[in-house]
PDB file of C-alpha atoms in Angstrom:
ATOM      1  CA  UNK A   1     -23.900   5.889   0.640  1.00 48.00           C
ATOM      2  CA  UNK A   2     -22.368   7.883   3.112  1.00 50.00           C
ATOM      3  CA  UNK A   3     -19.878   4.886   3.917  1.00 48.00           C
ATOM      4  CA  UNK A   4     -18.715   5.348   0.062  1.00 45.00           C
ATOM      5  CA  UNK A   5     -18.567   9.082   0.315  1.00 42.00           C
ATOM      6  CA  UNK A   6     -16.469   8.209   3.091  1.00 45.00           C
ATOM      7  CA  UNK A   7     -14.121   5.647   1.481  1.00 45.00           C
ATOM      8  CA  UNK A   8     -14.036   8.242  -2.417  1.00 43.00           C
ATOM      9  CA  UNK A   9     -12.510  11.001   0.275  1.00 45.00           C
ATOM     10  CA  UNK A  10      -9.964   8.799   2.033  1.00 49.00           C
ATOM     11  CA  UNK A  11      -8.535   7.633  -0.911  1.00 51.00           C
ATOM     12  CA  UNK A  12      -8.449  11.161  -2.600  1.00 45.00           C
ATOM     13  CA  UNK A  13      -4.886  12.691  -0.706  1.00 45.00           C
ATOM     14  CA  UNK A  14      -3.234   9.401  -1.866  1.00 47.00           C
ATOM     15  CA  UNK A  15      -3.100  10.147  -5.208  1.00 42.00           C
ATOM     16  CA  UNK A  16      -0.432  13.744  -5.845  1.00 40.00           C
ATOM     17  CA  UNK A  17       0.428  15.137  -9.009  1.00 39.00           C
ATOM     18  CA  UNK A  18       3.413  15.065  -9.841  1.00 39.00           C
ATOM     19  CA  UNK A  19       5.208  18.184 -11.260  1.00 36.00           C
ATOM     20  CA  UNK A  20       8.568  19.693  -9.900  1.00 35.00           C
ATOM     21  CA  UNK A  21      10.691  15.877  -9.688  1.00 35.00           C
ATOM     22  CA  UNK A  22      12.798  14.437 -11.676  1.00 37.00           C
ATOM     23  CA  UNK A  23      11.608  12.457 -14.709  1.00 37.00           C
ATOM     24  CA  UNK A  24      11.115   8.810 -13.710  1.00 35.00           C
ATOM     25  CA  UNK A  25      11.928   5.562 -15.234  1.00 40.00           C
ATOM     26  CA  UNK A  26       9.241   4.679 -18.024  1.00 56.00           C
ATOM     27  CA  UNK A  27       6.536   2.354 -16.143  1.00 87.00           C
ATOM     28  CA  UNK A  28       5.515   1.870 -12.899  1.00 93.00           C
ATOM     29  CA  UNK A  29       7.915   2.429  -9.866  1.00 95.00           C
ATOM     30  CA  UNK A  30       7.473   0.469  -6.409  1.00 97.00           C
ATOM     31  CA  UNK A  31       9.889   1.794  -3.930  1.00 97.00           C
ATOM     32  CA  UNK A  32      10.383   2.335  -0.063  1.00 98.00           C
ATOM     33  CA  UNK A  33       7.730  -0.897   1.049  1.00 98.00           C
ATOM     34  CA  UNK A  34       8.324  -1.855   4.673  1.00 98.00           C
ATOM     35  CA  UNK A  35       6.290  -3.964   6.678  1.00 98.00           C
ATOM     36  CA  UNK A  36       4.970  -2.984   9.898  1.00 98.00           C
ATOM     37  CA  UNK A  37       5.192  -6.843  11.936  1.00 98.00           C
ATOM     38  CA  UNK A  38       2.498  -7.582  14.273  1.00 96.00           C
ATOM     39  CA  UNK A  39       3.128  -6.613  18.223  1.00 93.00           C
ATOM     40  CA  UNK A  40       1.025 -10.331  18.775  1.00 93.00           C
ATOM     41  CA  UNK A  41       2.357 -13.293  16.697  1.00 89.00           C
ATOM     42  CA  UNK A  42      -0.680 -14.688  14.455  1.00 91.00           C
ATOM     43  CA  UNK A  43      -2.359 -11.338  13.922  1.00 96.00           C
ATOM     44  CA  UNK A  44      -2.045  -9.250  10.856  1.00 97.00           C
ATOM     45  CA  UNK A  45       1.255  -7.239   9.807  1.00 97.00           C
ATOM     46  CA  UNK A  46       0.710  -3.867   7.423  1.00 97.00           C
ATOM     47  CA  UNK A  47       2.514  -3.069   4.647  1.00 98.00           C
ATOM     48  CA  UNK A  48       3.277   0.195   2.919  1.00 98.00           C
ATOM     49  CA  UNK A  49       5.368   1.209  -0.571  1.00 98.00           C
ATOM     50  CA  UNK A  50       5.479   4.436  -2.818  1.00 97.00           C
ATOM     51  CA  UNK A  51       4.212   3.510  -6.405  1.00 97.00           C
ATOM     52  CA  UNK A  52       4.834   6.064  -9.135  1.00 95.00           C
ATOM     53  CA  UNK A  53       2.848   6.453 -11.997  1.00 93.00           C
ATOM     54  CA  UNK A  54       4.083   5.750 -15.498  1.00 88.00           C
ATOM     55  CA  UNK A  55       5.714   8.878 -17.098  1.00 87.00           C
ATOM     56  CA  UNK A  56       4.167   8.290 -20.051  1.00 83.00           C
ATOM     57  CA  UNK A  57      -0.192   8.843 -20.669  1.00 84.00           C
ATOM     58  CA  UNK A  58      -1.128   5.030 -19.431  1.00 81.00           C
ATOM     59  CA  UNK A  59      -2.693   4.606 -16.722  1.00 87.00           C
ATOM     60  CA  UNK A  60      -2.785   1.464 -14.646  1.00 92.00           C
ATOM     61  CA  UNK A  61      -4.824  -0.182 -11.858  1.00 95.00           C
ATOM     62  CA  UNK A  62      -3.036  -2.394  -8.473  1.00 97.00           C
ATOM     63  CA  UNK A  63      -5.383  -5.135  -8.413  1.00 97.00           C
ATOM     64  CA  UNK A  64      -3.564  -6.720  -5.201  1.00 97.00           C
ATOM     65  CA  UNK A  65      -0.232  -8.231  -3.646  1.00 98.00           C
ATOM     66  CA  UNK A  66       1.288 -11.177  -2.522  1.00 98.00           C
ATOM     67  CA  UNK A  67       4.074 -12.665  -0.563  1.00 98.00           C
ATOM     68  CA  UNK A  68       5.475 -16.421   0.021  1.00 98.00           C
ATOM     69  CA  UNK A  69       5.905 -14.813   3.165  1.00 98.00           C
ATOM     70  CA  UNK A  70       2.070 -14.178   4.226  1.00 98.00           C
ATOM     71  CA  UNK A  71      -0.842 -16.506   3.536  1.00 98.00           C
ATOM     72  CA  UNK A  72      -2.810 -13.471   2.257  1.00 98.00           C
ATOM     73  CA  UNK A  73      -1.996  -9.881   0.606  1.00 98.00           C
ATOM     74  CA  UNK A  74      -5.732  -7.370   0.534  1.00 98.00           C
ATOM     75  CA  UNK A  75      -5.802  -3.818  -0.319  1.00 98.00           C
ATOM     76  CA  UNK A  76      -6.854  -2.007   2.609  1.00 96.00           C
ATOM     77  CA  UNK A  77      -8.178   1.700   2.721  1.00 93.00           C
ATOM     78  CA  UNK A  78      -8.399   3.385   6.729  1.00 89.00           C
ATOM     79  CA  UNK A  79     -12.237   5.287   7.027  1.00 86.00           C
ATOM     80  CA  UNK A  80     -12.382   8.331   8.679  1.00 81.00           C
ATOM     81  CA  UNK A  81     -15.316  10.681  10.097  1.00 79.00           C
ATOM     82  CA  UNK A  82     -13.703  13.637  10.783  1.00 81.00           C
ATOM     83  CA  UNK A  83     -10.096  13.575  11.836  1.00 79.00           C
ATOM     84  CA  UNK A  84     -10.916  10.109  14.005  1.00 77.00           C
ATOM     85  CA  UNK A  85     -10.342   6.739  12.773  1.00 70.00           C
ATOM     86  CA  UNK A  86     -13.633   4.890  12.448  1.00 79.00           C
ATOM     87  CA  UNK A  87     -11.998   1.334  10.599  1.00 86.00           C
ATOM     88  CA  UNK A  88     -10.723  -0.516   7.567  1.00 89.00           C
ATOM     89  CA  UNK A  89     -12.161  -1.742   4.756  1.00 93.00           C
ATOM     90  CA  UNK A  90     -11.176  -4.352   1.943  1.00 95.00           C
ATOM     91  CA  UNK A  91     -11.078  -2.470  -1.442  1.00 96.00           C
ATOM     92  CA  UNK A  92     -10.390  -4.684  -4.687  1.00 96.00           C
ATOM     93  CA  UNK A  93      -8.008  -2.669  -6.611  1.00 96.00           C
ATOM     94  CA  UNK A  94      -6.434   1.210  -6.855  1.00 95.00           C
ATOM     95  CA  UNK A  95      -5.754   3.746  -9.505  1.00 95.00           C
ATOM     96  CA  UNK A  96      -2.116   4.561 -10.184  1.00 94.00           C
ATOM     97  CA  UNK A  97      -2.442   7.440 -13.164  1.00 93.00           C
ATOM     98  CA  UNK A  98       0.088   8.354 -15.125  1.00 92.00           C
ATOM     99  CA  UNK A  99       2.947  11.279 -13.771  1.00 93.00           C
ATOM    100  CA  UNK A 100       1.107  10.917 -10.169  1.00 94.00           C
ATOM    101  CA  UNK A 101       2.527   8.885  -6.734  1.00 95.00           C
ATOM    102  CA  UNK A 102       0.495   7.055  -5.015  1.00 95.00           C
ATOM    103  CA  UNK A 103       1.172   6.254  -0.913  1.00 96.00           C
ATOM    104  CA  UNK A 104       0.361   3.504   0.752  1.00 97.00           C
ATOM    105  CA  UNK A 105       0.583   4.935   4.198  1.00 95.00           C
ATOM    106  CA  UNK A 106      -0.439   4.399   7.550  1.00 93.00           C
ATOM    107  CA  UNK A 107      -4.071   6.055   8.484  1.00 90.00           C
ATOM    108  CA  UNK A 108      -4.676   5.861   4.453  1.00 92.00           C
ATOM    109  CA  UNK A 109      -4.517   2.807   1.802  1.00 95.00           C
ATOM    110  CA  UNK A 110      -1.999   0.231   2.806  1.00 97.00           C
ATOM    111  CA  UNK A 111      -1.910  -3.534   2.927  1.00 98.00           C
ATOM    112  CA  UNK A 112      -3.281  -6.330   5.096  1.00 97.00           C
ATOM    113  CA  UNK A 113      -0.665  -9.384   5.561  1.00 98.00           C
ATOM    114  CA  UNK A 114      -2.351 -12.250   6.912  1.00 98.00           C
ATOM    115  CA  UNK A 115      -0.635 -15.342   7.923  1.00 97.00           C
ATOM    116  CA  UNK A 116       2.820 -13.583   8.084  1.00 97.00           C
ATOM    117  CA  UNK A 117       5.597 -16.410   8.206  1.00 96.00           C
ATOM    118  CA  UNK A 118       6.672 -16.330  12.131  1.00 94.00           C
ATOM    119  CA  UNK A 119      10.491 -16.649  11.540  1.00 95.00           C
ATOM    120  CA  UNK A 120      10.450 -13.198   9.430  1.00 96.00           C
ATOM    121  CA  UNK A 121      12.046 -10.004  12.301  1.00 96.00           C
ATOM    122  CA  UNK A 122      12.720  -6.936  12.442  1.00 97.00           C
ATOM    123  CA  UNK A 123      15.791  -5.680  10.417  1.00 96.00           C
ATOM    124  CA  UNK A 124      14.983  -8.478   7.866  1.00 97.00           C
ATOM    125  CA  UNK A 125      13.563  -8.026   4.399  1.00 97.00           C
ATOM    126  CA  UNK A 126      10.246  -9.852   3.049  1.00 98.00           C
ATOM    127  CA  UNK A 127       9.664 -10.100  -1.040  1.00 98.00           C
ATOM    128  CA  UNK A 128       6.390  -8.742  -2.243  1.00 98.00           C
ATOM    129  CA  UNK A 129       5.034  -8.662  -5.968  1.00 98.00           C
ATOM    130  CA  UNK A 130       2.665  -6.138  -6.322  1.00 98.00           C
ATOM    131  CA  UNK A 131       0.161  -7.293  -9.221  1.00 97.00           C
ATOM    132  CA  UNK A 132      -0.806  -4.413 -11.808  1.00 95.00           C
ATOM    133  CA  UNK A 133      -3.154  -4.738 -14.599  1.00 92.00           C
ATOM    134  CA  UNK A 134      -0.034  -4.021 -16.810  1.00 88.00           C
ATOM    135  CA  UNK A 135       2.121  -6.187 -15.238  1.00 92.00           C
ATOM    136  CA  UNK A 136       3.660  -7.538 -11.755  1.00 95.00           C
ATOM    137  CA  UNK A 137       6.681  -5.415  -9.886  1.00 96.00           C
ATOM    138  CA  UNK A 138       8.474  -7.433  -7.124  1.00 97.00           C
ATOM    139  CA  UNK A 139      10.525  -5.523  -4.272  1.00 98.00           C
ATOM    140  CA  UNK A 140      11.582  -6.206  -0.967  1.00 98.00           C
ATOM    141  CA  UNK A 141       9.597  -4.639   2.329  1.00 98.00           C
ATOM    142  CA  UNK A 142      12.047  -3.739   5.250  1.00 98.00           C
ATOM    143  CA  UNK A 143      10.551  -5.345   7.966  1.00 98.00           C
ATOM    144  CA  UNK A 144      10.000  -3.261  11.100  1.00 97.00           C
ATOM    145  CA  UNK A 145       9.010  -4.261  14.796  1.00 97.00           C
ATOM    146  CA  UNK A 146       5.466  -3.152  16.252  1.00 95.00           C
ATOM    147  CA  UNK A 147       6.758  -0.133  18.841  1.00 92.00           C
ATOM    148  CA  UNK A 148       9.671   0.843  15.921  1.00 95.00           C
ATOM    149  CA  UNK A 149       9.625   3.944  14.061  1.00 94.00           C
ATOM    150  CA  UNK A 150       8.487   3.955  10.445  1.00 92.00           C
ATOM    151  CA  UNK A 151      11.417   3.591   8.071  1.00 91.00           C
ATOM    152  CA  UNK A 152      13.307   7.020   6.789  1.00 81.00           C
TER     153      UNK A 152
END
């Protein structure tokens, strides 16, 4: 129970309303993914995007991702007690309401890239189609190195 509790609060500052921007395209918006590559080749890269909302009243779920360029694509969310770190966990799917953003961040709800292809480097580009209940969005992640800073 308390692990739930837990899991509920970390994934409650992901979700912001949205109020003073600029009206967005009608459906869902995937922008800004970048992949964080692993520092060891064979472990697991992260991956992170800004999804907004539809502007309209729909609401729609991320049921998962995937890549020709990883084996495997799970939703991850990062549990906390406290301000410290105390692991992951696999979650099956997110809530993207309408006229919110939702972050995929690190030390929040990202991505889990398992069997990353071992020719993809840094400065390089990696497709990934997020899969909605509504529908599928495909962008491409800037790819970044282990010790690099986080995309602007």
């Amino acid at each position: 129970m308390k692990t739930r509790w837990m899991v509920l609060a970390g994934l409650f500052p992901l979700i912001v309303v949205g109020g003073c921007s600029q009206p967005a395209e009608k459906g869902i918006v995937v922008e800004d993914a970048w992949v964080r590559l692993p520092a060891v080749p064979g472990r697991p890269a992260a991956g992170y995007a800004t999804i907004k909302g539809d502007t309209g009243t729909f609401s729609a779920m991320l049921r998962g991702a995937a890549s020709p360029k990883a084996q495997k694509i799970e939703l991850h969310v990062t549990m906390t007690m406290g301000e410290k770190m105390v692991g992951m966990k696999p979650i099956a799917q997110i809530p993207v309401p309408p006229n919110t953003t939702l972050f995929l961040k690190p030390g929040s709800a990202h991505m889990m890239m398992f069997g990353v292809a071992s020719e993809l480097k840094p400065g390089d580009t990696m497709p990934i189609t997020f899969q909605f209940d509504t529908g599928a969005k495909t962008v491409d992640a800037k790819l970044v190195g282990a010790g690099d800073p986080a995309p602007q």
